[in-house]
Amino acid sequence: MWRTNVAGVCLAMVAAVVMVNAVSVYRSEQDVESAIRSGFISRLRPSGGFRGLTRNGASGSGSGIPKVDLLFVLDSSGSISESEFYTLKQAMKDVVAVVHEQTPIQPGGSRIAVMKFSEISKTNMQFGFGAKPTELQVKMAIDALTHDKGGWTATGTALEKAKEVFQGSDPSRVKMIWVLTDGESNVQPKPGIPAAALRRDNILIYVVPIGDAVNQANSSARREVESMASEPKEEYIYEFPSAAVASRTLSRLANRGNMFSGFRIQG
């Protein structure tokens, strides 16, 4: 009986330690939204700040509005359900809307590209920069993305390939990557090394970790997320408990931007 009680106490202590270590890192939706504004949206705007609004203005020489090359790196592994994959596509389209509102996606303007990753053999570009030159074409191409349900998560391979995607990108463009994932990589290389190489090339890396598996403090999955993101981490990591919450937050930002539809920032 005594030994049984000791064993029970030990198990309880282990469980307590696990509970302490499994503290989630979630911020409120409002705090994450604020981080997106300061870490992402602010970098789509003229560096000199606002100097007025003009209807139907466009980015170009002298406007002060940066042109953006943004690559989505989307997890298409089997741990993501079909409905979650669909919801993440909606979230991506909201990011596209936010970009277009600030710096138009158009021929000669800002550009979007998409890569999916799961197994190494299924980690490939879906479309590159300039292949879909308008906001509508980008959104239609995102809608057409299919879920691979791959058995592995080759995040590092995706980031290695991302370096090739940006080769030839004009140095004057603001270069960005959005990584959307719900789990830790399980195929070499680990993503921290290629992410560091991308950051050295002045590519900003945003990471959107979805769900508890990648949002527990001090976990290896969370450390991997942090190894990818640019600094400061709180402005480049947008954690969400579910794809639905991510979509809701980004939709809110996109809809607020549409309140000023027809206006562009004039530098």
Short mmCIF file of C-alpha atoms in Angstrom, two decimals:
data_model
loop_
_atom_site.label_atom_id
_atom_site.label_comp_id
_atom_site.label_asym_id
_atom_site.label_seq_id
_atom_site.Cartn_x
_atom_site.Cartn_y
_atom_site.Cartn_z
CA MET A 1 0.00 0.00 0.00
CA TRP A 2 2.82 2.38 0.96
CA ARG A 3 4.64 1.69 -2.30
CA THR A 4 1.42 2.25 -4.24
CA ASN A 5 0.91 5.61 -2.54
CA VAL A 6 4.50 6.65 -3.25
CA ALA A 7 4.07 5.70 -6.89
CA GLY A 8 0.86 7.69 -7.05
CA VAL A 9 2.51 10.74 -5.49
CA CYS A 10 5.42 10.48 -7.93
CA LEU A 11 3.08 10.31 -10.89
CA ALA A 12 1.17 13.30 -9.60
CA MET A 13 4.42 15.25 -9.23
CA VAL A 14 5.45 14.37 -12.78
CA ALA A 15 2.04 15.44 -14.05
CA ALA A 16 2.36 18.71 -12.16
CA VAL A 17 5.76 19.38 -13.72
CA VAL A 18 4.36 18.65 -17.16
CA MET A 19 1.46 21.03 -16.52
CA VAL A 20 3.88 23.77 -15.42
CA ASN A 21 6.06 23.27 -18.49
CA ALA A 22 3.04 23.16 -20.82
CA VAL A 23 2.13 26.81 -20.36
CA SER A 24 0.79 28.23 -23.59
CA VAL A 25 2.16 31.44 -25.06
CA TYR A 26 -1.10 32.74 -26.48
CA ARG A 27 -1.74 36.46 -26.40
CA SER A 28 -5.18 37.97 -26.76
CA GLU A 29 -6.54 38.43 -30.27
CA GLN A 30 -6.27 42.17 -29.76
CA ASP A 31 -2.59 41.90 -28.79
CA VAL A 32 -1.80 39.73 -31.81
CA GLU A 33 -3.69 42.13 -34.05
CA SER A 34 -1.63 44.97 -32.63
CA ALA A 35 1.56 42.99 -33.30
CA ILE A 36 0.49 42.47 -36.92
CA ARG A 37 -0.08 46.19 -37.30
CA SER A 38 3.31 47.15 -35.86
CA GLY A 39 5.36 44.26 -37.24
CA PHE A 40 3.78 43.75 -40.66
CA ILE A 41 1.41 46.48 -41.84
CA SER A 42 3.77 49.27 -40.79
CA ARG A 43 6.38 47.84 -43.17
CA LEU A 44 3.99 48.14 -46.09
CA ARG A 45 3.74 51.88 -45.62
CA PRO A 46 6.01 54.75 -46.69
CA SER A 47 9.04 55.00 -44.42
CA GLY A 48 8.43 58.71 -44.09
CA GLY A 49 4.97 58.16 -42.61
CA PHE A 50 1.61 59.42 -43.83
CA ARG A 51 1.52 62.56 -45.91
CA GLY A 52 -2.05 62.44 -47.13
CA LEU A 53 -4.43 60.19 -49.02
CA THR A 54 -5.22 60.22 -52.71
CA ARG A 55 -8.01 58.28 -54.41
CA ASN A 56 -6.80 55.42 -56.61
CA GLY A 57 -3.15 56.32 -56.19
CA ALA A 58 -0.55 53.70 -57.09
CA SER A 59 2.92 52.84 -55.88
CA GLY A 60 5.67 53.99 -58.13
CA SER A 61 8.59 56.32 -58.54
CA GLY A 62 8.37 59.16 -56.06
CA SER A 63 5.31 57.86 -54.24
CA GLY A 64 7.31 56.58 -51.27
CA ILE A 65 5.17 53.43 -51.12
CA PRO A 66 7.37 50.31 -50.95
CA LYS A 67 6.92 47.47 -53.40
CA VAL A 68 6.67 44.11 -51.68
CA ASP A 69 7.65 40.57 -52.63
CA LEU A 70 5.77 38.28 -50.23
CA LEU A 71 6.13 34.48 -50.23
CA PHE A 72 3.64 32.33 -48.33
CA VAL A 73 5.10 29.03 -47.07
CA LEU A 74 2.03 26.93 -46.26
CA ASP A 75 1.99 23.71 -44.23
CA SER A 76 0.14 21.03 -46.22
CA SER A 77 0.96 18.06 -43.98
CA GLY A 78 -1.50 15.48 -42.70
CA SER A 79 -1.74 17.00 -39.22
CA ILE A 80 -3.78 19.82 -40.73
CA SER A 81 -7.37 18.86 -41.45
CA GLU A 82 -9.12 19.64 -44.72
CA SER A 83 -11.25 22.30 -43.03
CA GLU A 84 -8.21 23.88 -41.38
CA PHE A 85 -6.38 23.98 -44.70
CA TYR A 86 -9.36 25.74 -46.27
CA THR A 87 -9.48 28.23 -43.40
CA LEU A 88 -5.75 28.98 -43.70
CA LYS A 89 -6.31 29.75 -47.37
CA GLN A 90 -8.95 32.29 -46.36
CA ALA A 91 -6.45 33.81 -43.91
CA MET A 92 -3.85 34.07 -46.67
CA LYS A 93 -6.33 35.87 -48.90
CA ASP A 94 -6.95 38.36 -46.11
CA VAL A 95 -3.21 39.02 -45.87
CA VAL A 96 -3.20 39.55 -49.64
CA ALA A 97 -6.03 42.08 -49.24
CA VAL A 98 -4.07 43.94 -46.56
CA VAL A 99 -0.99 44.07 -48.79
CA HIS A 100 -2.99 45.28 -51.78
CA GLU A 101 -4.67 48.00 -49.75
CA GLN A 102 -1.29 49.43 -48.72
CA THR A 103 0.87 48.72 -51.78
CA PRO A 104 -1.06 47.56 -54.86
CA ILE A 105 -0.54 44.08 -56.31
CA GLN A 106 -0.29 44.88 -60.00
CA PRO A 107 2.13 44.57 -62.93
CA GLY A 108 5.28 46.38 -61.84
CA GLY A 109 3.95 46.62 -58.28
CA SER A 110 3.88 44.31 -55.29
CA ARG A 111 4.02 40.56 -55.93
CA ILE A 112 2.86 37.39 -54.17
CA ALA A 113 4.17 33.82 -54.41
CA VAL A 114 3.09 30.59 -52.70
CA MET A 115 4.93 27.40 -51.70
CA LYS A 116 3.40 24.35 -50.00
CA PHE A 117 5.37 21.96 -47.83
CA SER A 118 4.86 18.54 -46.28
CA GLU A 119 7.01 15.65 -47.51
CA ILE A 120 10.20 16.70 -49.30
CA SER A 121 8.89 15.45 -52.64
CA LYS A 122 5.72 17.51 -52.17
CA THR A 123 7.48 20.70 -51.04
CA ASN A 124 7.24 22.88 -54.13
CA MET A 125 6.31 26.27 -55.48
CA GLN A 126 2.67 26.67 -56.45
CA PHE A 127 3.25 29.95 -58.27
CA GLY A 128 6.14 32.39 -58.32
CA PHE A 129 6.49 36.16 -58.21
CA GLY A 130 4.78 37.81 -61.13
CA ALA A 131 2.94 34.67 -62.25
CA LYS A 132 -0.29 36.09 -60.79
CA PRO A 133 0.11 39.86 -61.26
CA THR A 134 -3.17 41.09 -59.78
CA GLU A 135 -4.90 40.73 -56.42
CA LEU A 136 -7.80 38.82 -57.98
CA GLN A 137 -5.50 36.37 -59.78
CA VAL A 138 -3.55 35.75 -56.58
CA LYS A 139 -6.72 35.03 -54.60
CA MET A 140 -8.05 32.70 -57.29
CA ALA A 141 -4.76 30.79 -57.30
CA ILE A 142 -4.88 30.46 -53.50
CA ASP A 143 -8.44 29.15 -53.75
CA ALA A 144 -7.19 26.47 -56.15
CA LEU A 145 -4.53 25.13 -53.75
CA THR A 146 -5.09 21.50 -52.76
CA HIS A 147 -4.24 19.81 -49.46
CA ASP A 148 -1.43 17.26 -49.85
CA LYS A 149 -1.94 15.55 -46.45
CA GLY A 150 1.73 14.63 -46.52
CA GLY A 151 3.14 12.40 -43.80
CA TRP A 152 6.13 14.62 -43.02
CA THR A 153 6.80 18.28 -42.27
CA ALA A 154 9.79 19.53 -44.28
CA THR A 155 9.84 23.14 -43.08
CA GLY A 156 13.61 23.44 -43.48
CA THR A 157 13.51 22.22 -47.07
CA ALA A 158 10.82 24.80 -47.83
CA LEU A 159 12.99 27.61 -46.48
CA GLU A 160 15.99 26.36 -48.45
CA LYS A 161 13.88 26.56 -51.60
CA ALA A 162 12.61 29.99 -50.55
CA LYS A 163 16.13 31.38 -50.93
CA GLU A 164 16.03 30.43 -54.61
CA VAL A 165 12.65 32.12 -55.04
CA PHE A 166 14.07 35.50 -54.03
CA GLN A 167 17.09 35.32 -56.33
CA GLY A 168 16.80 38.16 -58.79
CA SER A 169 14.34 40.09 -56.63
CA ASP A 170 15.01 43.82 -56.89
CA PRO A 171 17.03 44.98 -53.83
CA SER A 172 14.68 47.95 -53.44
CA ARG A 173 11.72 45.67 -52.71
CA VAL A 174 10.64 44.74 -49.20
CA LYS A 175 11.05 40.96 -49.10
CA MET A 176 8.84 38.93 -46.76
CA ILE A 177 8.00 35.32 -45.93
CA TRP A 178 4.91 34.16 -44.05
CA VAL A 179 5.28 30.61 -42.66
CA LEU A 180 1.95 29.05 -41.62
CA THR A 181 2.30 25.77 -39.71
CA ASP A 182 0.72 23.66 -36.98
CA GLY A 183 3.68 21.48 -36.06
CA GLU A 184 7.38 20.96 -35.61
CA SER A 185 9.48 19.85 -38.56
CA ASN A 186 10.41 16.16 -38.63
CA VAL A 187 12.72 16.13 -41.64
CA GLN A 188 16.25 17.52 -41.87
CA PRO A 189 17.37 20.21 -42.18
CA LYS A 190 15.87 21.99 -39.23
CA PRO A 191 14.48 25.34 -40.39
CA GLY A 192 16.57 27.59 -38.15
CA ILE A 193 19.67 27.42 -40.37
CA PRO A 194 18.04 28.31 -43.72
CA ALA A 195 15.92 30.92 -41.91
CA ALA A 196 19.07 32.61 -40.61
CA ALA A 197 20.48 32.69 -44.15
CA LEU A 198 17.29 34.31 -45.42
CA ARG A 199 17.36 36.92 -42.67
CA ARG A 200 20.97 37.76 -43.60
CA ASP A 201 19.64 38.52 -47.08
CA ASN A 202 17.29 41.09 -45.50
CA ILE A 203 14.22 38.90 -45.90
CA LEU A 204 11.69 39.42 -43.11
CA ILE A 205 10.28 36.15 -41.76
CA TYR A 206 6.86 36.04 -40.12
CA VAL A 207 5.71 32.81 -38.49
CA VAL A 208 2.08 31.91 -37.81
CA PRO A 209 2.03 28.90 -35.44
CA ILE A 210 -1.42 27.33 -35.21
CA GLY A 211 -2.58 25.22 -32.25
CA ASP A 212 -1.19 23.93 -28.98
CA ALA A 213 1.53 21.73 -30.49
CA VAL A 214 3.59 24.77 -31.51
CA ASN A 215 2.49 27.21 -28.82
CA GLN A 216 3.72 25.70 -25.56
CA ALA A 217 6.39 27.72 -23.77
CA ASN A 218 9.87 26.16 -23.76
CA SER A 219 8.82 23.30 -26.05
CA SER A 220 11.10 22.24 -28.91
CA ALA A 221 8.35 23.17 -31.38
CA ARG A 222 8.09 26.68 -29.98
CA ARG A 223 11.87 27.08 -30.01
CA GLU A 224 11.80 26.08 -33.66
CA VAL A 225 9.20 28.76 -34.38
CA GLU A 226 11.40 31.34 -32.67
CA SER A 227 14.46 30.15 -34.61
CA MET A 228 12.73 31.08 -37.86
CA ALA A 229 11.20 34.46 -37.06
CA SER A 230 12.85 37.84 -37.45
CA GLU A 231 13.46 40.15 -34.48
CA PRO A 232 11.79 41.32 -32.33
CA LYS A 233 9.99 37.99 -32.00
CA GLU A 234 6.79 39.49 -30.61
CA GLU A 235 6.34 41.46 -33.85
CA TYR A 236 7.09 38.56 -36.20
CA ILE A 237 5.33 35.62 -34.51
CA TYR A 238 1.52 35.61 -34.62
CA GLU A 239 0.34 32.65 -32.57
CA PHE A 240 -3.25 31.42 -32.72
CA PRO A 241 -5.06 28.55 -30.95
CA SER A 242 -6.78 27.55 -34.20
CA ALA A 243 -6.94 28.31 -37.90
CA ALA A 244 -10.39 29.78 -37.31
CA VAL A 245 -9.05 32.38 -34.86
CA ALA A 246 -6.22 33.24 -37.25
CA SER A 247 -8.70 33.76 -40.07
CA ARG A 248 -11.01 35.83 -37.87
CA THR A 249 -8.20 38.16 -36.80
CA LEU A 250 -6.80 38.64 -40.30
CA SER A 251 -10.28 39.09 -41.75
CA ARG A 252 -10.91 41.85 -39.25
CA LEU A 253 -7.75 43.64 -40.38
CA ALA A 254 -8.63 43.21 -44.05
CA ASN A 255 -12.17 44.49 -43.54
CA ARG A 256 -10.95 47.54 -41.66
CA GLY A 257 -8.63 48.28 -44.55
CA ASN A 258 -11.57 48.07 -46.95
CA MET A 259 -13.23 50.93 -45.09
CA PHE A 260 -10.78 53.10 -47.04
CA SER A 261 -11.23 51.24 -50.34
CA GLY A 262 -10.36 53.46 -53.28
CA PHE A 263 -7.74 55.40 -51.36
CA ARG A 264 -3.99 54.92 -51.39
CA ILE A 265 -1.34 56.43 -49.20
CA GLN A 266 0.53 59.19 -51.00
CA GLY A 267 4.16 59.63 -50.02
#
